[in-house]
Amino acid sequence: MPQAPAPDPFNPTNLRLSQSFVETAGVKKLLTTVRVGKPSPLIVTFSNNAAGSAVAIKELEHRIRWKRALHGGQEIYPLTKLTDAPWKTGFGMRRRPDFPILGWRQFIDGQLRIVEPLSLEAELGDSVPF
C-alpha cells in the first residue's frame, strides 16, 4: 500500500494554527500588569564613604536592632529622612549625615503596614502603678 507524501515543512499553509488552539492546548491566558513610570522617591539608597556617614549608618543599625528586639524579633523597617547633624572632629565641628526615624513599617501578608509604638509598660516589661 503506497503511503501519502509527507507535508512540505516550508509551505506556510501547513504552519497555520486554527483559532481554537488555546482551548485545545489546555492552558489558560495569563494577564500580567507591569507598571511603567518614574520610580518613587520614597525608596532611596544612600552611598557615601565618609567617616561621618559610617557613624550615621552604625547609629541607624543600632536603633533598628533595639526596635526589633523590643518587638520580639519581628522584621520591622524604619522610615527615615536624610538630614545632617553636628559632629565633633579633630578639625572642629563639622556636619555629618543623620537618619532620624519618622516611623516603623512591617510587611504583613504582602502589604506594608504601620507598626504601632509600644506602650511604656510593654517597652519596659513592667507595670508601674502611679
PDB file of C-alpha atoms in Angstrom:
ATOM      1  CA  MET A   1       0.000   0.000   0.000  1.00  0.00           C
ATOM      2  CA  PRO A   2       1.601   3.310  -1.037  1.00  0.00           C
ATOM      3  CA  GLN A   3       1.980   5.990   1.649  1.00  0.00           C
ATOM      4  CA  ALA A   4       0.925   9.594   1.168  1.00  0.00           C
ATOM      5  CA  PRO A   5       3.794  12.004   0.697  1.00  0.00           C
ATOM      6  CA  ALA A   6       4.897  13.940   3.815  1.00  0.00           C
ATOM      7  CA  PRO A   7       3.656  17.529   4.020  1.00  0.00           C
ATOM      8  CA  ASP A   8       6.042  20.196   2.833  1.00  0.00           C
ATOM      9  CA  PRO A   9       7.585  21.794   6.005  1.00  0.00           C
ATOM     10  CA  PHE A  10       8.258  25.045   4.136  1.00  0.00           C
ATOM     11  CA  ASN A  11       4.681  25.606   2.961  1.00  0.00           C
ATOM     12  CA  PRO A  12       3.112  28.427   5.092  1.00  0.00           C
ATOM     13  CA  THR A  13      -0.372  26.903   4.882  1.00  0.00           C
ATOM     14  CA  ASN A  14       0.878  23.842   6.764  1.00  0.00           C
ATOM     15  CA  LEU A  15       2.166  26.077   9.606  1.00  0.00           C
ATOM     16  CA  ARG A  16      -1.114  27.862  10.288  1.00  0.00           C
ATOM     17  CA  LEU A  17      -2.884  27.201  13.569  1.00  0.00           C
ATOM     18  CA  SER A  18      -6.627  27.215  13.926  1.00  0.00           C
ATOM     19  CA  GLN A  19      -8.023  29.995  16.116  1.00  0.00           C
ATOM     20  CA  SER A  20      -9.161  27.412  18.679  1.00  0.00           C
ATOM     21  CA  PHE A  21      -5.604  26.382  19.577  1.00  0.00           C
ATOM     22  CA  VAL A  22      -5.903  27.953  23.075  1.00  0.00           C
ATOM     23  CA  GLU A  23      -8.808  25.668  24.031  1.00  0.00           C
ATOM     24  CA  THR A  24      -7.140  22.572  22.611  1.00  0.00           C
ATOM     25  CA  ALA A  25      -3.790  23.215  24.308  1.00  0.00           C
ATOM     26  CA  GLY A  26      -5.228  23.047  27.848  1.00  0.00           C
ATOM     27  CA  VAL A  27      -3.699  26.307  29.069  1.00  0.00           C
ATOM     28  CA  LYS A  28      -5.239  29.471  30.454  1.00  0.00           C
ATOM     29  CA  LYS A  29      -4.486  33.026  29.453  1.00  0.00           C
ATOM     30  CA  LEU A  30      -2.281  34.851  31.915  1.00  0.00           C
ATOM     31  CA  LEU A  31      -2.743  38.589  32.169  1.00  0.00           C
ATOM     32  CA  THR A  32       0.216  40.379  33.671  1.00  0.00           C
ATOM     33  CA  THR A  33       0.339  44.044  34.567  1.00  0.00           C
ATOM     34  CA  VAL A  34       3.693  45.785  34.559  1.00  0.00           C
ATOM     35  CA  ARG A  35       3.768  49.312  35.925  1.00  0.00           C
ATOM     36  CA  VAL A  36       5.876  51.654  33.901  1.00  0.00           C
ATOM     37  CA  GLY A  37       6.746  55.087  35.162  1.00  0.00           C
ATOM     38  CA  LYS A  38       9.104  57.119  37.246  1.00  0.00           C
ATOM     39  CA  PRO A  39      10.367  55.343  40.367  1.00  0.00           C
ATOM     40  CA  SER A  40       9.045  56.625  43.648  1.00  0.00           C
ATOM     41  CA  PRO A  41      11.407  58.963  45.532  1.00  0.00           C
ATOM     42  CA  LEU A  42      10.320  57.311  48.802  1.00  0.00           C
ATOM     43  CA  ILE A  43      12.823  54.481  48.482  1.00  0.00           C
ATOM     44  CA  VAL A  44      16.368  55.751  48.145  1.00  0.00           C
ATOM     45  CA  THR A  45      19.789  54.197  48.507  1.00  0.00           C
ATOM     46  CA  PHE A  46      22.416  56.143  50.423  1.00  0.00           C
ATOM     47  CA  SER A  47      26.028  55.732  49.381  1.00  0.00           C
ATOM     48  CA  ASN A  48      28.950  57.605  50.867  1.00  0.00           C
ATOM     49  CA  ASN A  49      32.382  56.601  52.129  1.00  0.00           C
ATOM     50  CA  ALA A  50      32.995  59.471  54.565  1.00  0.00           C
ATOM     51  CA  ALA A  51      33.601  58.726  58.242  1.00  0.00           C
ATOM     52  CA  GLY A  52      30.513  60.722  59.259  1.00  0.00           C
ATOM     53  CA  SER A  53      28.367  58.534  57.006  1.00  0.00           C
ATOM     54  CA  ALA A  54      29.705  55.411  58.672  1.00  0.00           C
ATOM     55  CA  VAL A  55      28.707  56.856  62.064  1.00  0.00           C
ATOM     56  CA  ALA A  56      25.198  57.632  60.788  1.00  0.00           C
ATOM     57  CA  ILE A  57      24.745  54.123  59.368  1.00  0.00           C
ATOM     58  CA  LYS A  58      26.009  52.474  62.578  1.00  0.00           C
ATOM     59  CA  GLU A  59      23.598  54.545  64.688  1.00  0.00           C
ATOM     60  CA  LEU A  60      20.703  53.606  62.400  1.00  0.00           C
ATOM     61  CA  GLU A  61      21.629  49.907  62.563  1.00  0.00           C
ATOM     62  CA  HIS A  62      21.809  50.151  66.367  1.00  0.00           C
ATOM     63  CA  ARG A  63      18.319  51.690  66.570  1.00  0.00           C
ATOM     64  CA  ILE A  64      16.918  49.032  64.209  1.00  0.00           C
ATOM     65  CA  ARG A  65      18.389  46.187  66.310  1.00  0.00           C
ATOM     66  CA  TRP A  66      16.911  47.615  69.526  1.00  0.00           C
ATOM     67  CA  LYS A  67      13.482  48.244  68.000  1.00  0.00           C
ATOM     68  CA  ARG A  68      13.325  44.708  66.591  1.00  0.00           C
ATOM     69  CA  ALA A  69      14.381  43.296  69.969  1.00  0.00           C
ATOM     70  CA  LEU A  70      11.635  45.276  71.713  1.00  0.00           C
ATOM     71  CA  HIS A  71       9.088  43.912  69.230  1.00  0.00           C
ATOM     72  CA  GLY A  72      10.080  40.299  69.820  1.00  0.00           C
ATOM     73  CA  GLY A  73      12.440  39.947  66.865  1.00  0.00           C
ATOM     74  CA  GLN A  74       9.865  40.905  64.226  1.00  0.00           C
ATOM     75  CA  GLU A  75      11.147  42.106  60.853  1.00  0.00           C
ATOM     76  CA  ILE A  76      10.252  45.788  61.047  1.00  0.00           C
ATOM     77  CA  TYR A  77      11.809  48.547  58.974  1.00  0.00           C
ATOM     78  CA  PRO A  78      12.379  52.236  59.676  1.00  0.00           C
ATOM     79  CA  LEU A  79      11.010  55.083  57.608  1.00  0.00           C
ATOM     80  CA  THR A  80      13.826  57.636  57.692  1.00  0.00           C
ATOM     81  CA  LYS A  81      14.713  61.050  56.387  1.00  0.00           C
ATOM     82  CA  LEU A  82      18.197  62.154  55.347  1.00  0.00           C
ATOM     83  CA  THR A  83      19.258  65.189  57.377  1.00  0.00           C
ATOM     84  CA  ASP A  84      22.511  66.344  58.921  1.00  0.00           C
ATOM     85  CA  ALA A  85      23.781  66.568  62.475  1.00  0.00           C
ATOM     86  CA  PRO A  86      26.742  68.269  64.185  1.00  0.00           C
ATOM     87  CA  TRP A  87      29.839  66.131  64.567  1.00  0.00           C
ATOM     88  CA  LYS A  88      32.943  66.966  66.547  1.00  0.00           C
ATOM     89  CA  THR A  89      36.156  66.095  64.683  1.00  0.00           C
ATOM     90  CA  GLY A  90      39.846  66.802  65.179  1.00  0.00           C
ATOM     91  CA  PHE A  91      39.382  69.761  62.842  1.00  0.00           C
ATOM     92  CA  GLY A  92      36.499  71.298  64.783  1.00  0.00           C
ATOM     93  CA  MET A  93      32.745  70.960  64.400  1.00  0.00           C
ATOM     94  CA  ARG A  94      31.536  69.553  61.082  1.00  0.00           C
ATOM     95  CA  ARG A  95      28.218  68.323  59.721  1.00  0.00           C
ATOM     96  CA  ARG A  96      27.600  64.639  59.075  1.00  0.00           C
ATOM     97  CA  PRO A  97      24.602  62.752  57.648  1.00  0.00           C
ATOM     98  CA  ASP A  98      21.880  61.684  60.035  1.00  0.00           C
ATOM     99  CA  PHE A  99      18.838  59.436  59.617  1.00  0.00           C
ATOM    100  CA  PRO A 100      16.062  60.378  62.049  1.00  0.00           C
ATOM    101  CA  ILE A 101      13.366  57.709  62.162  1.00  0.00           C
ATOM    102  CA  LEU A 102       9.941  59.016  61.201  1.00  0.00           C
ATOM    103  CA  GLY A 103       8.077  55.758  61.770  1.00  0.00           C
ATOM    104  CA  TRP A 104       8.247  51.986  61.516  1.00  0.00           C
ATOM    105  CA  ARG A 105       6.766  49.657  58.903  1.00  0.00           C
ATOM    106  CA  GLN A 106       6.240  45.905  58.625  1.00  0.00           C
ATOM    107  CA  PHE A 107       5.274  43.593  55.766  1.00  0.00           C
ATOM    108  CA  ILE A 108       2.172  41.590  56.708  1.00  0.00           C
ATOM    109  CA  ASP A 109       0.531  39.341  54.097  1.00  0.00           C
ATOM    110  CA  GLY A 110       2.406  41.136  51.328  1.00  0.00           C
ATOM    111  CA  GLN A 111       1.284  44.594  52.402  1.00  0.00           C
ATOM    112  CA  LEU A 112       3.287  47.325  54.095  1.00  0.00           C
ATOM    113  CA  ARG A 113       1.667  48.217  57.423  1.00  0.00           C
ATOM    114  CA  ILE A 114       2.402  50.849  60.065  1.00  0.00           C
ATOM    115  CA  VAL A 115       3.903  49.488  63.294  1.00  0.00           C
ATOM    116  CA  GLU A 116       2.174  50.991  66.297  1.00  0.00           C
ATOM    117  CA  PRO A 117       4.512  52.267  69.028  1.00  0.00           C
ATOM    118  CA  LEU A 118       4.846  50.112  72.138  1.00  0.00           C
ATOM    119  CA  SER A 119       3.374  51.292  75.380  1.00  0.00           C
ATOM    120  CA  LEU A 120       5.809  52.174  78.149  1.00  0.00           C
ATOM    121  CA  GLU A 121       4.639  49.104  80.086  1.00  0.00           C
ATOM    122  CA  ALA A 122       5.372  46.807  77.126  1.00  0.00           C
ATOM    123  CA  GLU A 123       8.678  48.517  76.389  1.00  0.00           C
ATOM    124  CA  LEU A 124       9.944  48.180  79.969  1.00  0.00           C
ATOM    125  CA  GLY A 125       8.321  44.783  80.571  1.00  0.00           C
ATOM    126  CA  ASP A 126       6.959  46.093  83.870  1.00  0.00           C
ATOM    127  CA  SER A 127       3.794  47.821  85.004  1.00  0.00           C
ATOM    128  CA  VAL A 128       4.403  50.797  87.227  1.00  0.00           C
ATOM    129  CA  PRO A 129       1.304  51.932  89.138  1.00  0.00           C
ATOM    130  CA  PHE A 130       1.012  55.667  89.654  1.00  0.00           C
TER     131      PHE A 130
END
